Tab-separated table of C-alpha atoms in Angstrom:
chain	number	residue	atom	x	y	z
A	1127	MET	CA	51.904	-149.497	-18.351
A	1128	SER	CA	53.818	-148.371	-15.666
A	1129	LYS	CA	55.863	-145.384	-16.539
A	1130	ASP	CA	57.794	-145.308	-12.921
A	1131	ARG	CA	59.718	-148.802	-13.621
A	1132	TYR	CA	62.304	-149.137	-16.375
A	1133	GLU	CA	61.148	-150.934	-19.566
A	1134	SER	CA	62.695	-152.606	-22.942
A	1135	PRO	CA	62.704	-150.122	-26.023
A	1136	LEU	CA	62.787	-153.042	-28.055
A	1137	ALA	CA	59.397	-154.023	-26.433
A	1138	SER	CA	57.673	-150.615	-26.034
A	1139	ARG	CA	59.126	-148.919	-29.181
A	1140	TYR	CA	60.494	-151.618	-31.694
A	1141	ALA	CA	59.548	-155.162	-32.126
A	1142	SER	CA	56.218	-156.414	-33.305
A	1143	GLU	CA	53.153	-157.350	-31.593
A	1144	PHE	CA	53.996	-161.334	-32.989
A	1145	MET	CA	57.177	-161.310	-31.440
A	1146	LEU	CA	55.866	-159.589	-28.151
A	1147	ARG	CA	53.392	-162.674	-27.696
A	1148	LEU	CA	55.843	-165.328	-28.721
A	1149	PHE	CA	58.441	-164.487	-26.303
A	1150	SER	CA	55.543	-163.621	-23.347
A	1151	GLN	CA	55.837	-165.391	-20.303
A	1152	GLU	CA	52.135	-166.487	-21.170
A	1153	THR	CA	53.499	-168.151	-24.402
A	1154	ARG	CA	56.486	-169.468	-22.719
A	1155	ILE	CA	54.703	-171.128	-19.666
A	1156	GLN	CA	51.524	-172.435	-21.931
A	1157	THR	CA	54.208	-174.154	-24.169
A	1158	TRP	CA	55.718	-175.806	-20.869
A	1159	ARG	CA	52.034	-177.241	-19.620
A	1160	ARG	CA	51.753	-178.374	-23.725
A	1161	LEU	CA	55.274	-180.090	-23.227
A	1162	TRP	CA	53.776	-181.786	-19.718
A	1163	VAL	CA	50.654	-183.112	-21.469
A	1164	ALA	CA	52.505	-184.574	-24.091
A	1165	LEU	CA	54.732	-186.061	-22.058
A	1166	ALA	CA	51.684	-187.458	-19.576
A	1167	ARG	CA	50.162	-188.919	-22.816
A	1168	ALA	CA	53.270	-190.596	-24.181
A	1169	GLU	CA	53.709	-192.160	-20.687
A	1170	HIS	CA	49.938	-193.232	-20.861
A	1171	ASP	CA	49.676	-194.530	-24.405
A	1172	LEU	CA	53.372	-196.726	-23.334
A	1173	GLY	CA	52.094	-198.591	-20.704
A	1174	LEU	CA	53.389	-196.201	-17.374
A	1175	PRO	CA	50.557	-195.164	-14.713
A	1176	VAL	CA	49.062	-192.262	-15.795
A	1177	THR	CA	45.423	-192.339	-16.539
A	1178	GLN	CA	43.682	-191.034	-19.756
A	1179	ALA	CA	41.550	-188.927	-17.297
A	1180	GLN	CA	44.788	-187.648	-16.375
A	1181	VAL	CA	46.098	-186.428	-19.406
A	1182	ASP	CA	42.741	-184.843	-20.219
A	1183	GLU	CA	42.653	-182.920	-17.014
A	1184	LEU	CA	46.068	-181.467	-18.327
A	1185	ALA	CA	45.125	-180.731	-21.494
A	1186	ALA	CA	42.070	-178.942	-20.294
A	1187	HIS	CA	44.299	-176.701	-17.853
A	1188	VAL	CA	46.977	-175.011	-20.421
A	1189	GLU	CA	45.974	-171.724	-20.983
A	1190	ASP	CA	44.478	-170.734	-17.070
A	1191	ILE	CA	47.843	-170.296	-15.652
A	1192	ASP	CA	47.914	-168.543	-12.051
A	1193	PHE	CA	51.137	-166.978	-12.456
A	1194	GLU	CA	50.498	-164.851	-8.842
A	1195	LEU	CA	50.577	-168.314	-7.321
A	1196	ALA	CA	53.701	-169.407	-9.124
A	1197	ALA	CA	55.417	-166.187	-8.093
A	1198	GLN	CA	54.595	-166.807	-4.636
A	1199	ARG	CA	55.650	-170.308	-4.842
A	1200	GLU	CA	58.954	-169.662	-6.278
A	1201	LYS	CA	59.596	-167.201	-3.408
A	1202	GLU	CA	59.605	-170.581	-1.128
A	1203	VAL	CA	61.004	-173.074	-3.316
A	1204	ARG	CA	63.622	-170.660	-5.527
A	1205	HIS	CA	62.757	-173.215	-8.838
A	1206	ASP	CA	60.652	-171.878	-11.349
A	1207	VAL	CA	59.957	-175.190	-12.780
A	1208	MET	CA	59.003	-176.378	-9.848
A	1209	ALA	CA	56.654	-173.426	-9.001
A	1210	HIS	CA	54.964	-174.016	-12.253
A	1211	VAL	CA	54.272	-177.630	-11.632
A	1212	TYR	CA	52.820	-176.652	-8.187
A	1213	ALA	CA	50.633	-174.244	-10.015
A	1214	TYR	CA	49.859	-176.800	-12.590
A	1215	GLY	CA	48.989	-179.421	-9.929
A	1216	LYS	CA	46.532	-176.809	-8.098
A	1217	ALA	CA	44.923	-175.885	-11.609
A	1218	ALA	CA	44.530	-180.025	-12.333
A	1219	PRO	CA	44.470	-181.557	-9.041
A	1220	GLY	CA	43.649	-184.684	-10.359
A	1221	ALA	CA	46.994	-185.106	-12.280
A	1222	ALA	CA	49.355	-183.250	-9.876
A	1223	GLY	CA	51.095	-186.547	-8.976
A	1224	ILE	CA	51.900	-187.449	-12.421
A	1225	ILE	CA	53.182	-183.826	-13.746
A	1226	HIS	CA	56.647	-183.900	-14.733
A	1227	LEU	CA	57.143	-187.628	-14.156
A	1228	GLY	CA	60.380	-188.637	-14.944
A	1229	ALA	CA	61.594	-185.280	-16.581
A	1230	THR	CA	64.269	-183.103	-15.324
A	1231	SER	CA	63.688	-179.055	-15.764
A	1232	CYS	CA	65.432	-178.389	-18.988
A	1233	TYR	CA	62.718	-181.120	-20.669
A	1234	VAL	CA	60.348	-178.024	-20.144
A	1235	THR	CA	63.094	-174.734	-20.602
A	1236	ASP	CA	65.172	-176.498	-23.471
A	1237	ASN	CA	62.489	-177.842	-25.660
A	1238	ALA	CA	60.253	-174.819	-25.015
A	1239	ASP	CA	62.938	-172.731	-25.906
A	1240	LEU	CA	63.649	-174.408	-29.155
A	1241	ILE	CA	59.807	-174.466	-30.284
A	1242	LEU	CA	59.993	-170.969	-29.506
A	1243	TYR	CA	63.042	-170.090	-31.436
A	1244	ARG	CA	62.001	-172.104	-34.408
A	1245	GLU	CA	58.937	-169.920	-34.485
A	1246	GLY	CA	60.811	-166.864	-34.214
A	1247	LEU	CA	62.989	-167.747	-37.232
A	1248	ARG	CA	60.329	-168.396	-39.351
A	1249	TYR	CA	58.476	-165.131	-38.702
A	1250	LEU	CA	61.615	-163.297	-39.484
A	1251	ARG	CA	61.784	-165.423	-42.438
A	1252	GLY	CA	58.509	-163.963	-43.958
A	1253	GLU	CA	59.708	-160.516	-42.883
A	1254	LEU	CA	63.022	-160.952	-44.590
A	1255	LEU	CA	61.438	-162.094	-47.716
A	1256	ALA	CA	58.947	-158.884	-47.639
A	1257	VAL	CA	62.058	-156.944	-47.657
A	1258	LEU	CA	63.663	-158.908	-50.371
A	1259	ALA	CA	60.432	-158.370	-52.512
A	1260	ASN	CA	60.756	-154.445	-51.968
A	1261	LEU	CA	64.432	-154.601	-53.092
A	1262	GLY	CA	63.413	-156.444	-56.151
A	1263	THR	CA	60.681	-154.402	-57.820
A	1264	PHE	CA	62.694	-151.433	-56.835
A	1265	ALA	CA	66.050	-153.059	-58.638
A	1266	ASP	CA	63.775	-153.832	-61.516
A	1267	ALA	CA	62.285	-150.656	-61.642
A	1268	TYR	CA	65.674	-148.733	-61.521
A	1269	LYS	CA	67.717	-151.367	-63.496
A	1270	SER	CA	68.819	-149.556	-66.491
A	1271	LEU	CA	69.063	-145.853	-64.530
A	1272	PRO	CA	72.790	-144.372	-64.875
A	1273	THR	CA	74.370	-143.322	-61.468
A	1274	LEU	CA	77.573	-142.728	-60.260
A	1275	GLY	CA	79.390	-145.769	-58.478
A	1276	TYR	CA	81.543	-145.160	-55.665
A	1277	THR	CA	84.712	-146.783	-54.540
A	1278	HIS	CA	86.446	-145.758	-51.524
A	1279	TYR	CA	83.393	-143.118	-51.439
A	1280	GLN	CA	85.216	-141.484	-54.548
A	1281	PRO	CA	83.648	-141.230	-57.919
A	1282	ALA	CA	84.093	-144.272	-59.976
A	1283	GLN	CA	82.622	-145.679	-62.941
A	1284	LEU	CA	78.711	-145.852	-63.603
A	1285	VAL	CA	76.592	-148.776	-62.206
A	1286	THR	CA	72.884	-148.257	-61.969
A	1287	VAL	CA	70.610	-147.581	-59.310
A	1288	GLY	CA	68.807	-151.247	-60.007
A	1289	LYS	CA	72.112	-152.659	-59.694
A	1290	ARG	CA	73.387	-151.120	-56.570
A	1291	ALA	CA	69.866	-152.780	-55.107
A	1292	ALA	CA	70.486	-155.959	-56.559
A	1293	LEU	CA	73.892	-156.245	-54.478
A	1294	TRP	CA	71.922	-155.335	-50.986
A	1295	MET	CA	69.475	-158.386	-52.238
A	1296	GLN	CA	72.526	-160.894	-52.524
A	1297	ASP	CA	73.744	-159.974	-49.354
A	1298	LEU	CA	70.051	-160.597	-47.535
A	1299	LEU	CA	69.750	-163.913	-49.685
A	1300	SER	CA	72.712	-165.143	-48.322
A	1301	ASP	CA	70.999	-164.567	-45.062
A	1302	LEU	CA	68.067	-166.311	-46.100
A	1303	GLU	CA	70.310	-169.322	-46.890
A	1304	GLU	CA	71.817	-169.380	-43.341
A	1305	LEU	CA	68.364	-168.775	-42.122
A	1306	ASP	CA	66.944	-171.595	-43.768
A	1307	PHE	CA	69.739	-173.968	-42.964
A	1308	VAL	CA	69.389	-173.156	-39.306
A	1309	LEU	CA	65.870	-173.833	-39.855
A	1310	GLU	CA	66.517	-177.025	-41.240
A	1311	HIS	CA	68.813	-178.472	-38.537
A	1312	VAL	CA	66.654	-177.684	-35.507
A	1313	LYS	CA	66.077	-180.659	-33.644
A	1314	PHE	CA	64.529	-181.481	-30.172
A	1315	LEU	CA	65.996	-182.233	-27.141
A	1316	GLY	CA	63.252	-185.143	-25.832
A	1317	CYS	CA	62.790	-186.116	-22.553
A	1318	ARG	CA	66.679	-187.377	-21.608
A	1319	GLY	CA	66.928	-187.213	-18.042
A	1320	THR	CA	69.159	-185.258	-15.378
A	1321	THR	CA	72.483	-185.828	-17.330
A	1322	GLY	CA	71.458	-187.071	-20.626
A	1323	THR	CA	71.311	-190.840	-19.668
A	1324	GLU	CA	67.480	-191.403	-19.363
A	1325	ALA	CA	68.636	-193.472	-16.164
A	1326	SER	CA	64.699	-192.351	-14.888
A	1327	PHE	CA	63.403	-193.323	-18.036
A	1328	ALA	CA	65.330	-197.209	-18.286
A	1329	ASP	CA	64.103	-197.449	-14.636
A	1330	LEU	CA	60.204	-196.235	-15.455
A	1331	PHE	CA	60.104	-198.637	-18.539
A	1332	CYS	CA	62.060	-201.679	-16.705
A	1333	GLY	CA	65.096	-200.665	-18.984
A	1334	ASP	CA	63.011	-201.379	-22.106
A	1335	GLY	CA	65.064	-198.913	-24.572
A	1336	GLU	CA	62.556	-199.378	-27.489
A	1337	LYS	CA	59.460	-197.635	-25.346
A	1338	ILE	CA	62.115	-194.301	-24.282
A	1339	ASP	CA	63.050	-193.872	-27.811
A	1340	GLU	CA	59.368	-194.019	-29.065
A	1341	MET	CA	58.218	-191.939	-26.228
A	1342	ASN	CA	60.867	-189.392	-27.282
A	1343	ARG	CA	59.569	-190.060	-30.601
A	1344	ARG	CA	56.084	-189.380	-30.272
A	1345	ILE	CA	56.577	-185.837	-27.789
A	1346	ALA	CA	59.008	-184.473	-30.589
A	1347	ALA	CA	56.565	-185.424	-33.556
A	1348	GLU	CA	53.793	-183.551	-31.776
A	1349	PHE	CA	55.713	-180.530	-31.198
A	1350	GLY	CA	56.676	-180.577	-35.221
A	1351	PHE	CA	60.227	-182.023	-34.802
A	1352	ASP	CA	61.484	-184.942	-37.030
A	1353	GLU	CA	64.839	-185.727	-34.768
A	1354	CYS	CA	66.203	-185.324	-31.539
A	1355	PHE	CA	69.798	-184.579	-30.731
A	1356	ALA	CA	71.367	-188.125	-30.910
A	1357	VAL	CA	73.279	-187.311	-27.207
A	1358	CYS	CA	73.104	-184.657	-24.831
A	1359	GLY	CA	74.013	-183.539	-21.082
A	1360	GLN	CA	71.113	-182.107	-19.514
A	1361	THR	CA	70.428	-179.372	-22.020
A	1362	TYR	CA	70.270	-179.513	-26.032
A	1363	PRO	CA	74.086	-178.007	-27.037
A	1364	ARG	CA	74.430	-174.552	-26.748
A	1365	LYS	CA	76.059	-174.449	-30.002
A	1366	PHE	CA	73.017	-174.204	-31.450
A	1367	ASP	CA	72.089	-170.897	-29.700
A	1368	SER	CA	75.288	-169.695	-31.626
A	1369	ARG	CA	73.967	-170.315	-34.808
A	1370	VAL	CA	70.278	-168.626	-34.119
A	1371	LEU	CA	72.172	-165.849	-32.817
A	1372	ASN	CA	74.795	-165.751	-35.661
A	1373	VAL	CA	71.669	-165.708	-38.100
A	1374	LEU	CA	70.308	-162.861	-36.748
A	1375	SER	CA	73.411	-161.020	-36.847
A	1376	SER	CA	73.742	-161.781	-40.247
A	1377	ILE	CA	70.737	-159.924	-41.099
A	1378	ALA	CA	71.518	-157.536	-39.037
A	1379	GLN	CA	75.072	-156.919	-40.884
A	1380	SER	CA	73.292	-156.793	-44.368
A	1381	CYS	CA	70.446	-154.072	-43.184
A	1382	CYS	CA	73.103	-151.853	-41.567
A	1383	LYS	CA	75.217	-152.362	-44.950
A	1384	PHE	CA	71.855	-151.387	-46.607
A	1385	ALA	CA	71.229	-148.434	-44.435
A	1386	GLY	CA	74.723	-147.232	-44.323
A	1387	ASP	CA	74.640	-146.710	-47.923
A	1388	LEU	CA	71.266	-145.082	-48.030
A	1389	ARG	CA	72.852	-142.389	-45.178
A	1390	LEU	CA	75.220	-141.620	-47.785
A	1391	LEU	CA	72.755	-141.528	-51.004
A	1392	GLN	CA	70.397	-139.131	-48.812
A	1393	HIS	CA	73.445	-137.065	-47.960
A	1394	ASP	CA	73.856	-136.186	-51.543
A	1395	ARG	CA	70.181	-136.061	-52.291
A	1396	GLN	CA	70.224	-138.731	-55.001
A	1397	VAL	CA	68.124	-141.880	-52.693
A	1398	GLU	CA	66.083	-140.853	-49.864
A	1399	GLU	CA	63.886	-142.712	-47.177
A	1400	PRO	CA	60.514	-142.167	-46.765
A	1401	PHE	CA	59.656	-138.843	-45.211
A	1402	GLU	CA	55.876	-137.938	-43.956
A	1403	ASP	CA	54.370	-134.845	-44.691
A	1404	HIS	CA	54.379	-133.750	-40.859
A	1405	GLN	CA	57.448	-135.367	-40.037
A	1406	ILE	CA	59.883	-133.358	-38.106
A	1407	GLY	CA	63.479	-133.896	-39.030
A	1408	SER	CA	65.040	-131.633	-36.578
A	1409	SER	CA	63.930	-129.475	-33.281
A	1410	ALA	CA	65.904	-126.885	-33.864
A	1411	MET	CA	66.841	-126.788	-37.721
A	1412	ALA	CA	63.049	-127.151	-39.309
A	1413	TYR	CA	64.404	-127.591	-42.748
A	1414	LYS	CA	66.208	-131.017	-42.089
A	1415	ARG	CA	65.151	-134.306	-43.662
A	1416	ASN	CA	67.181	-136.560	-41.199
A	1417	PRO	CA	67.420	-140.275	-42.567
A	1418	MET	CA	66.161	-141.224	-38.932
A	1419	ARG	CA	65.077	-144.398	-40.103
A	1420	ALA	CA	68.220	-145.772	-42.015
A	1421	GLU	CA	70.261	-144.571	-38.554
A	1422	ARG	CA	68.002	-146.479	-36.495
A	1423	ILE	CA	68.480	-149.572	-38.272
A	1424	CYS	CA	72.240	-149.086	-38.013
A	1425	SER	CA	71.843	-148.293	-34.485
A	1426	LEU	CA	69.748	-151.305	-33.656
A	1427	SER	CA	72.018	-153.586	-35.824
A	1428	ARG	CA	75.172	-152.783	-34.308
A	1429	TYR	CA	73.328	-153.844	-30.633
A	1430	LEU	CA	72.105	-156.932	-32.376
A	1431	MET	CA	75.918	-158.023	-33.706
A	1432	ALA	CA	77.071	-157.356	-30.190
A	1433	ASP	CA	74.602	-159.384	-28.213
A	1434	ALA	CA	75.383	-162.219	-30.737
A	1435	ALA	CA	78.859	-162.671	-29.176
A	1436	ASN	CA	77.061	-164.087	-25.742
A	1437	ALA	CA	76.145	-167.261	-27.305
A	1438	PRO	CA	79.747	-168.313	-28.363
A	1439	MET	CA	80.897	-167.143	-24.964
A	1440	THR	CA	78.179	-168.975	-23.279
A	1441	ALA	CA	78.508	-172.434	-25.560
A	1442	SER	CA	82.606	-172.210	-24.664
A	1443	VAL	CA	82.135	-172.190	-20.836
A	1444	GLN	CA	79.181	-175.122	-20.438
A	1445	TRP	CA	80.987	-177.346	-18.061
A	1446	LEU	CA	80.698	-181.118	-18.988
A	1447	GLU	CA	76.822	-182.106	-18.430
A	1448	ARG	CA	75.619	-178.815	-17.016
A	1449	THR	CA	76.257	-175.549	-15.915
A	1450	LEU	CA	73.519	-172.665	-14.579
A	1451	ASP	CA	75.672	-169.900	-15.652
A	1452	ASP	CA	73.908	-169.924	-19.413
A	1453	SER	CA	70.317	-169.581	-17.550
A	1454	ALA	CA	70.394	-165.657	-16.613
A	1455	ASN	CA	71.997	-164.691	-19.760
A	1456	ARG	CA	70.253	-166.808	-22.410
A	1457	ARG	CA	66.786	-165.187	-20.449
A	1458	ILE	CA	68.081	-161.911	-22.195
A	1459	SER	CA	70.202	-162.484	-25.099
A	1460	LEU	CA	67.980	-164.767	-27.132
A	1461	PRO	CA	64.966	-163.005	-27.040
A	1462	GLU	CA	66.223	-159.535	-27.144
A	1463	GLY	CA	68.310	-161.001	-30.110
A	1464	PHE	CA	64.912	-161.914	-31.849
A	1465	LEU	CA	62.706	-158.578	-30.877
A	1466	CYS	CA	65.617	-156.701	-32.202
A	1467	ALA	CA	65.755	-158.645	-35.741
A	1468	ASP	CA	62.246	-158.229	-35.816
A	1469	ALA	CA	62.659	-154.443	-35.063
A	1470	ILE	CA	65.283	-154.007	-37.958
A	1471	LEU	CA	62.985	-155.902	-40.395
A	1472	ARG	CA	60.169	-153.965	-39.752
A	1473	LEU	CA	62.049	-150.256	-40.450
A	1474	MET	CA	63.534	-152.258	-43.511
A	1475	GLN	CA	60.235	-153.003	-44.983
A	1476	ASN	CA	58.996	-149.499	-44.344
A	1477	VAL	CA	62.047	-147.973	-45.881
A	1478	THR	CA	62.425	-150.055	-48.747
A	1479	ARG	CA	58.471	-149.994	-49.985
A	1480	GLY	CA	59.433	-145.939	-49.779
A	1481	LEU	CA	62.648	-145.084	-51.096
A	1482	ARG	CA	62.305	-142.000	-52.834
A	1483	VAL	CA	64.646	-141.635	-56.454
A	1484	ASN	CA	65.954	-138.370	-57.309
A	1485	GLU	CA	66.789	-138.720	-60.617
A	1486	LYS	CA	67.447	-135.289	-61.844
A	1487	ILE	CA	69.818	-134.831	-58.984
A	1488	ILE	CA	71.705	-138.384	-59.647
A	1489	ASP	CA	71.796	-137.294	-63.407
A	1490	ARG	CA	73.292	-134.071	-62.513
A	1491	ALA	CA	76.226	-135.835	-60.534
A	1492	VAL	CA	76.811	-138.363	-63.346
A	1493	ARG	CA	77.048	-135.491	-65.990
A	1494	GLU	CA	79.291	-133.899	-63.229
A	1495	TYR	CA	81.773	-136.753	-63.670
A	1496	LEU	CA	81.253	-138.257	-67.113
A	1497	PRO	CA	83.809	-136.631	-69.026
A	1498	PHE	CA	86.159	-138.209	-66.654
A	1499	ILE	CA	84.844	-141.786	-67.193
A	1500	ALA	CA	84.510	-140.924	-70.757
A	1501	THR	CA	88.166	-140.066	-71.115
A	1502	GLU	CA	88.932	-143.586	-71.707
A	1503	ASN	CA	87.011	-143.931	-74.731
A	1504	LEU	CA	87.972	-140.562	-76.093
A	1505	LEU	CA	91.767	-142.061	-75.675
A	1506	MET	CA	90.681	-144.641	-78.201
A	1507	GLU	CA	88.855	-142.818	-79.991
A	1508	ALA	CA	92.138	-140.686	-80.288
A	1509	VAL	CA	94.291	-143.448	-80.842
A	1510	LYS	CA	92.299	-144.796	-84.090
A	1511	ARG	CA	92.317	-141.191	-85.582
A	1512	GLY	CA	96.167	-141.625	-85.439
A	1513	GLY	CA	97.147	-140.231	-81.862
A	1514	ASP	CA	99.764	-141.484	-79.619
A	1515	ARG	CA	98.426	-143.704	-76.650
A	1516	GLN	CA	101.253	-142.942	-74.027
A	1517	GLN	CA	100.832	-139.344	-75.029
A	1518	LEU	CA	97.715	-139.148	-75.300
A	1519	HIS	CA	97.084	-140.776	-71.631
A	1520	GLU	CA	99.552	-138.270	-70.335
A	1521	ILE	CA	97.540	-134.955	-71.772
A	1522	ILE	CA	94.602	-136.655	-70.033
A	1523	ARG	CA	95.975	-136.963	-67.057
A	1524	ARG	CA	97.564	-133.248	-67.020
A	1525	CYS	CA	94.067	-131.758	-68.202
A	1526	SER	CA	92.397	-134.057	-65.539
A	1527	MET	CA	94.217	-132.741	-62.526
A	1528	GLU	CA	93.717	-128.951	-64.292
A	1529	ALA	CA	89.877	-129.403	-64.327
A	1530	THR	CA	89.808	-131.324	-61.082
A	1531	ALA	CA	91.598	-128.246	-59.608
A	1532	ARG	CA	89.093	-125.976	-61.416
A	1533	MET	CA	86.064	-127.683	-59.689
A	1534	LYS	CA	87.700	-127.558	-56.454
A	1535	GLU	CA	87.322	-123.513	-56.829
A	1536	GLY	CA	83.779	-124.031	-57.650
A	1537	GLU	CA	83.693	-123.798	-61.514
A	1538	ASP	CA	82.205	-125.991	-64.018
A	1539	CYS	CA	83.973	-129.160	-65.440
A	1540	ASP	CA	85.963	-127.896	-68.396
A	1541	LEU	CA	87.726	-130.877	-69.484
A	1542	LEU	CA	86.318	-131.613	-72.823
A	1543	SER	CA	87.477	-128.159	-73.664
A	1544	ARG	CA	90.676	-128.655	-72.345
A	1545	LEU	CA	91.231	-131.632	-74.387
A	1546	ALA	CA	89.927	-130.477	-77.200
A	1547	SER	CA	92.508	-127.600	-77.239
A	1548	GLU	CA	95.127	-130.209	-77.744
A	1549	PRO	CA	96.116	-130.842	-81.013
A	1550	ALA	CA	97.405	-134.749	-80.626
A	1551	PHE	CA	93.783	-135.358	-80.027
A	1552	ALA	CA	92.143	-134.325	-83.278
A	1553	MET	CA	88.719	-133.972	-81.953
A	1554	THR	CA	86.505	-131.788	-81.354
A	1555	GLU	CA	84.322	-130.655	-78.132
A	1556	GLU	CA	81.165	-131.268	-80.209
A	1557	GLU	CA	82.559	-134.932	-81.059
A	1558	MET	CA	83.750	-135.482	-77.958
A	1559	SER	CA	80.195	-134.985	-76.308
A	1560	ALA	CA	78.620	-137.077	-78.811
A	1561	VAL	CA	80.271	-139.882	-76.504
A	1562	LEU	CA	78.678	-139.022	-73.182
A	1563	ASP	CA	75.532	-140.761	-73.336
A	1564	PRO	CA	75.269	-142.473	-69.658
A	1565	SER	CA	74.295	-145.499	-70.713
A	1566	LEU	CA	76.999	-146.092	-73.143
A	1567	TYR	CA	78.722	-146.208	-69.586
A	1568	ILE	CA	76.605	-148.899	-67.470
A	1569	GLY	CA	77.747	-151.963	-68.979
A	1570	ARG	CA	75.633	-155.452	-68.257
A	1571	CYS	CA	74.392	-153.514	-65.285
A	1572	PRO	CA	70.645	-154.239	-67.217
A	1573	GLU	CA	71.278	-157.690	-67.924
A	1574	GLN	CA	72.820	-158.295	-64.609
A	1575	VAL	CA	69.993	-157.399	-62.804
A	1576	ASN	CA	67.502	-158.916	-64.994
A	1577	ALA	CA	69.395	-162.298	-64.359
A	1578	PHE	CA	69.719	-161.936	-60.822
A	1579	LEU	CA	65.807	-161.686	-60.419
A	1580	ALA	CA	65.073	-164.225	-62.637
A	1581	ARG	CA	66.845	-166.708	-60.177
A	1582	VAL	CA	65.130	-165.257	-56.849
A	1583	ARG	CA	61.728	-164.520	-57.840
A	1584	PRO	CA	60.229	-167.882	-57.209
A	1585	LEU	CA	61.358	-167.256	-54.018
A	1586	LEU	CA	59.760	-164.127	-53.679
A	1587	ARG	CA	56.015	-165.030	-54.710
A	1588	GLY	CA	53.497	-164.231	-51.868
A	1589	ALA	CA	55.882	-162.518	-50.002
A	1590	GLU	CA	53.894	-159.252	-50.181
A	1591	GLN	CA	51.646	-161.130	-48.290
A	1592	THR	CA	53.303	-159.614	-44.622
A	1593	ALA	CA	50.123	-160.200	-42.581
A	1594	ALA	CA	51.182	-161.390	-38.962
A	1595	PRO	CA	50.828	-165.113	-38.756
A	1596	GLU	CA	49.139	-166.594	-35.847
A	1597	ILE	CA	51.715	-168.742	-33.381
A	1598	THR	CA	51.297	-172.049	-33.745
A	1599	LEU	CA	53.542	-173.894	-31.374
């Protein structure tokens, strides 16, 4: 690849070979040609003057695309579709006269986009499932490991490492549901003419509407679509692009949340992303273990969330039956959105497969704050022994502030000894320490994780098989 020209980092650094091939010019134009073959085949079968030999000739030349010839022709005619009609006709001269019969450019451009987007969503679904499978294994392994919870990023009641992973999973499962909805509602444009009226085919088929409907059913079925949009202008409704980029943005939101949490945890060395044996964390500070993969996930996610704004802005300004101000934007925003989502999920797979849990550091943080967390239990026990609840609450408040002030000076927490010295508590420090078992303060976290995983496990069967599928358009 030439290094004296700009290249998209998504293509050169981040996205998978599958996604790069899917949105390549070769795949796109081959898909156009398959659409032209399908149109010719349906027209032949339904009695138009298209011969079987012409259909066969077109089918035989789907892959031998002369991109240089097409580029030269486009410079002359300033029309990319007609340039490729010309190049296809040169490859299949016996069928040149019937290529694109009755169609408008959006027959190939829009239907091809729908096919590519559907294939891209299917691939991303597999990547998303692989991330969920990794997190499911992680959640199950650490469902009972107590860890300090945080609200407002301040120490709060205990949770477990596995319960926190279940929260990450729940966000991603919401994305999976949204992705499945979009996939289930992908419709085909079909061959509907210049303003969606099918007027050219009404002329070709001498007004036989049933033949026009059958032609569209046949073409749609050839590409695996059950349904065409009921009505359309020249293009398929650009609202569908909003759905596509919205679900990609939703995935980015969940991944950014996960990666942000991981960056906070890695700061305290509680949970860390993978770090290779020879990895360099900093060019100047050789001791650094920067969370560079999590940071990259956050960085790419911000780009994708911003990119998703393109589709609703485009959909909102499509005048009447068609306007071309969507074209240049869609050429960039949709493929780049798919490549970015792919890059994010590839990073997510890598990180979630190699998460490192530093249990001793987690336990140390738990032990440091556990006396504060246990004060409610201690208060209840002191009340059982005859204490006054309101008086005890004030003692806990005062002693907690004093212990916190001591900790801010770098000293150990001495809350229990302070409480034990208060006659109103009527408890020794040893008696108080007996209730400092972290497992007593995690509530139903293990049961919640078990119940959650039981519900999602059927979705994740086989998700670890992440080999890239072949493109099947």
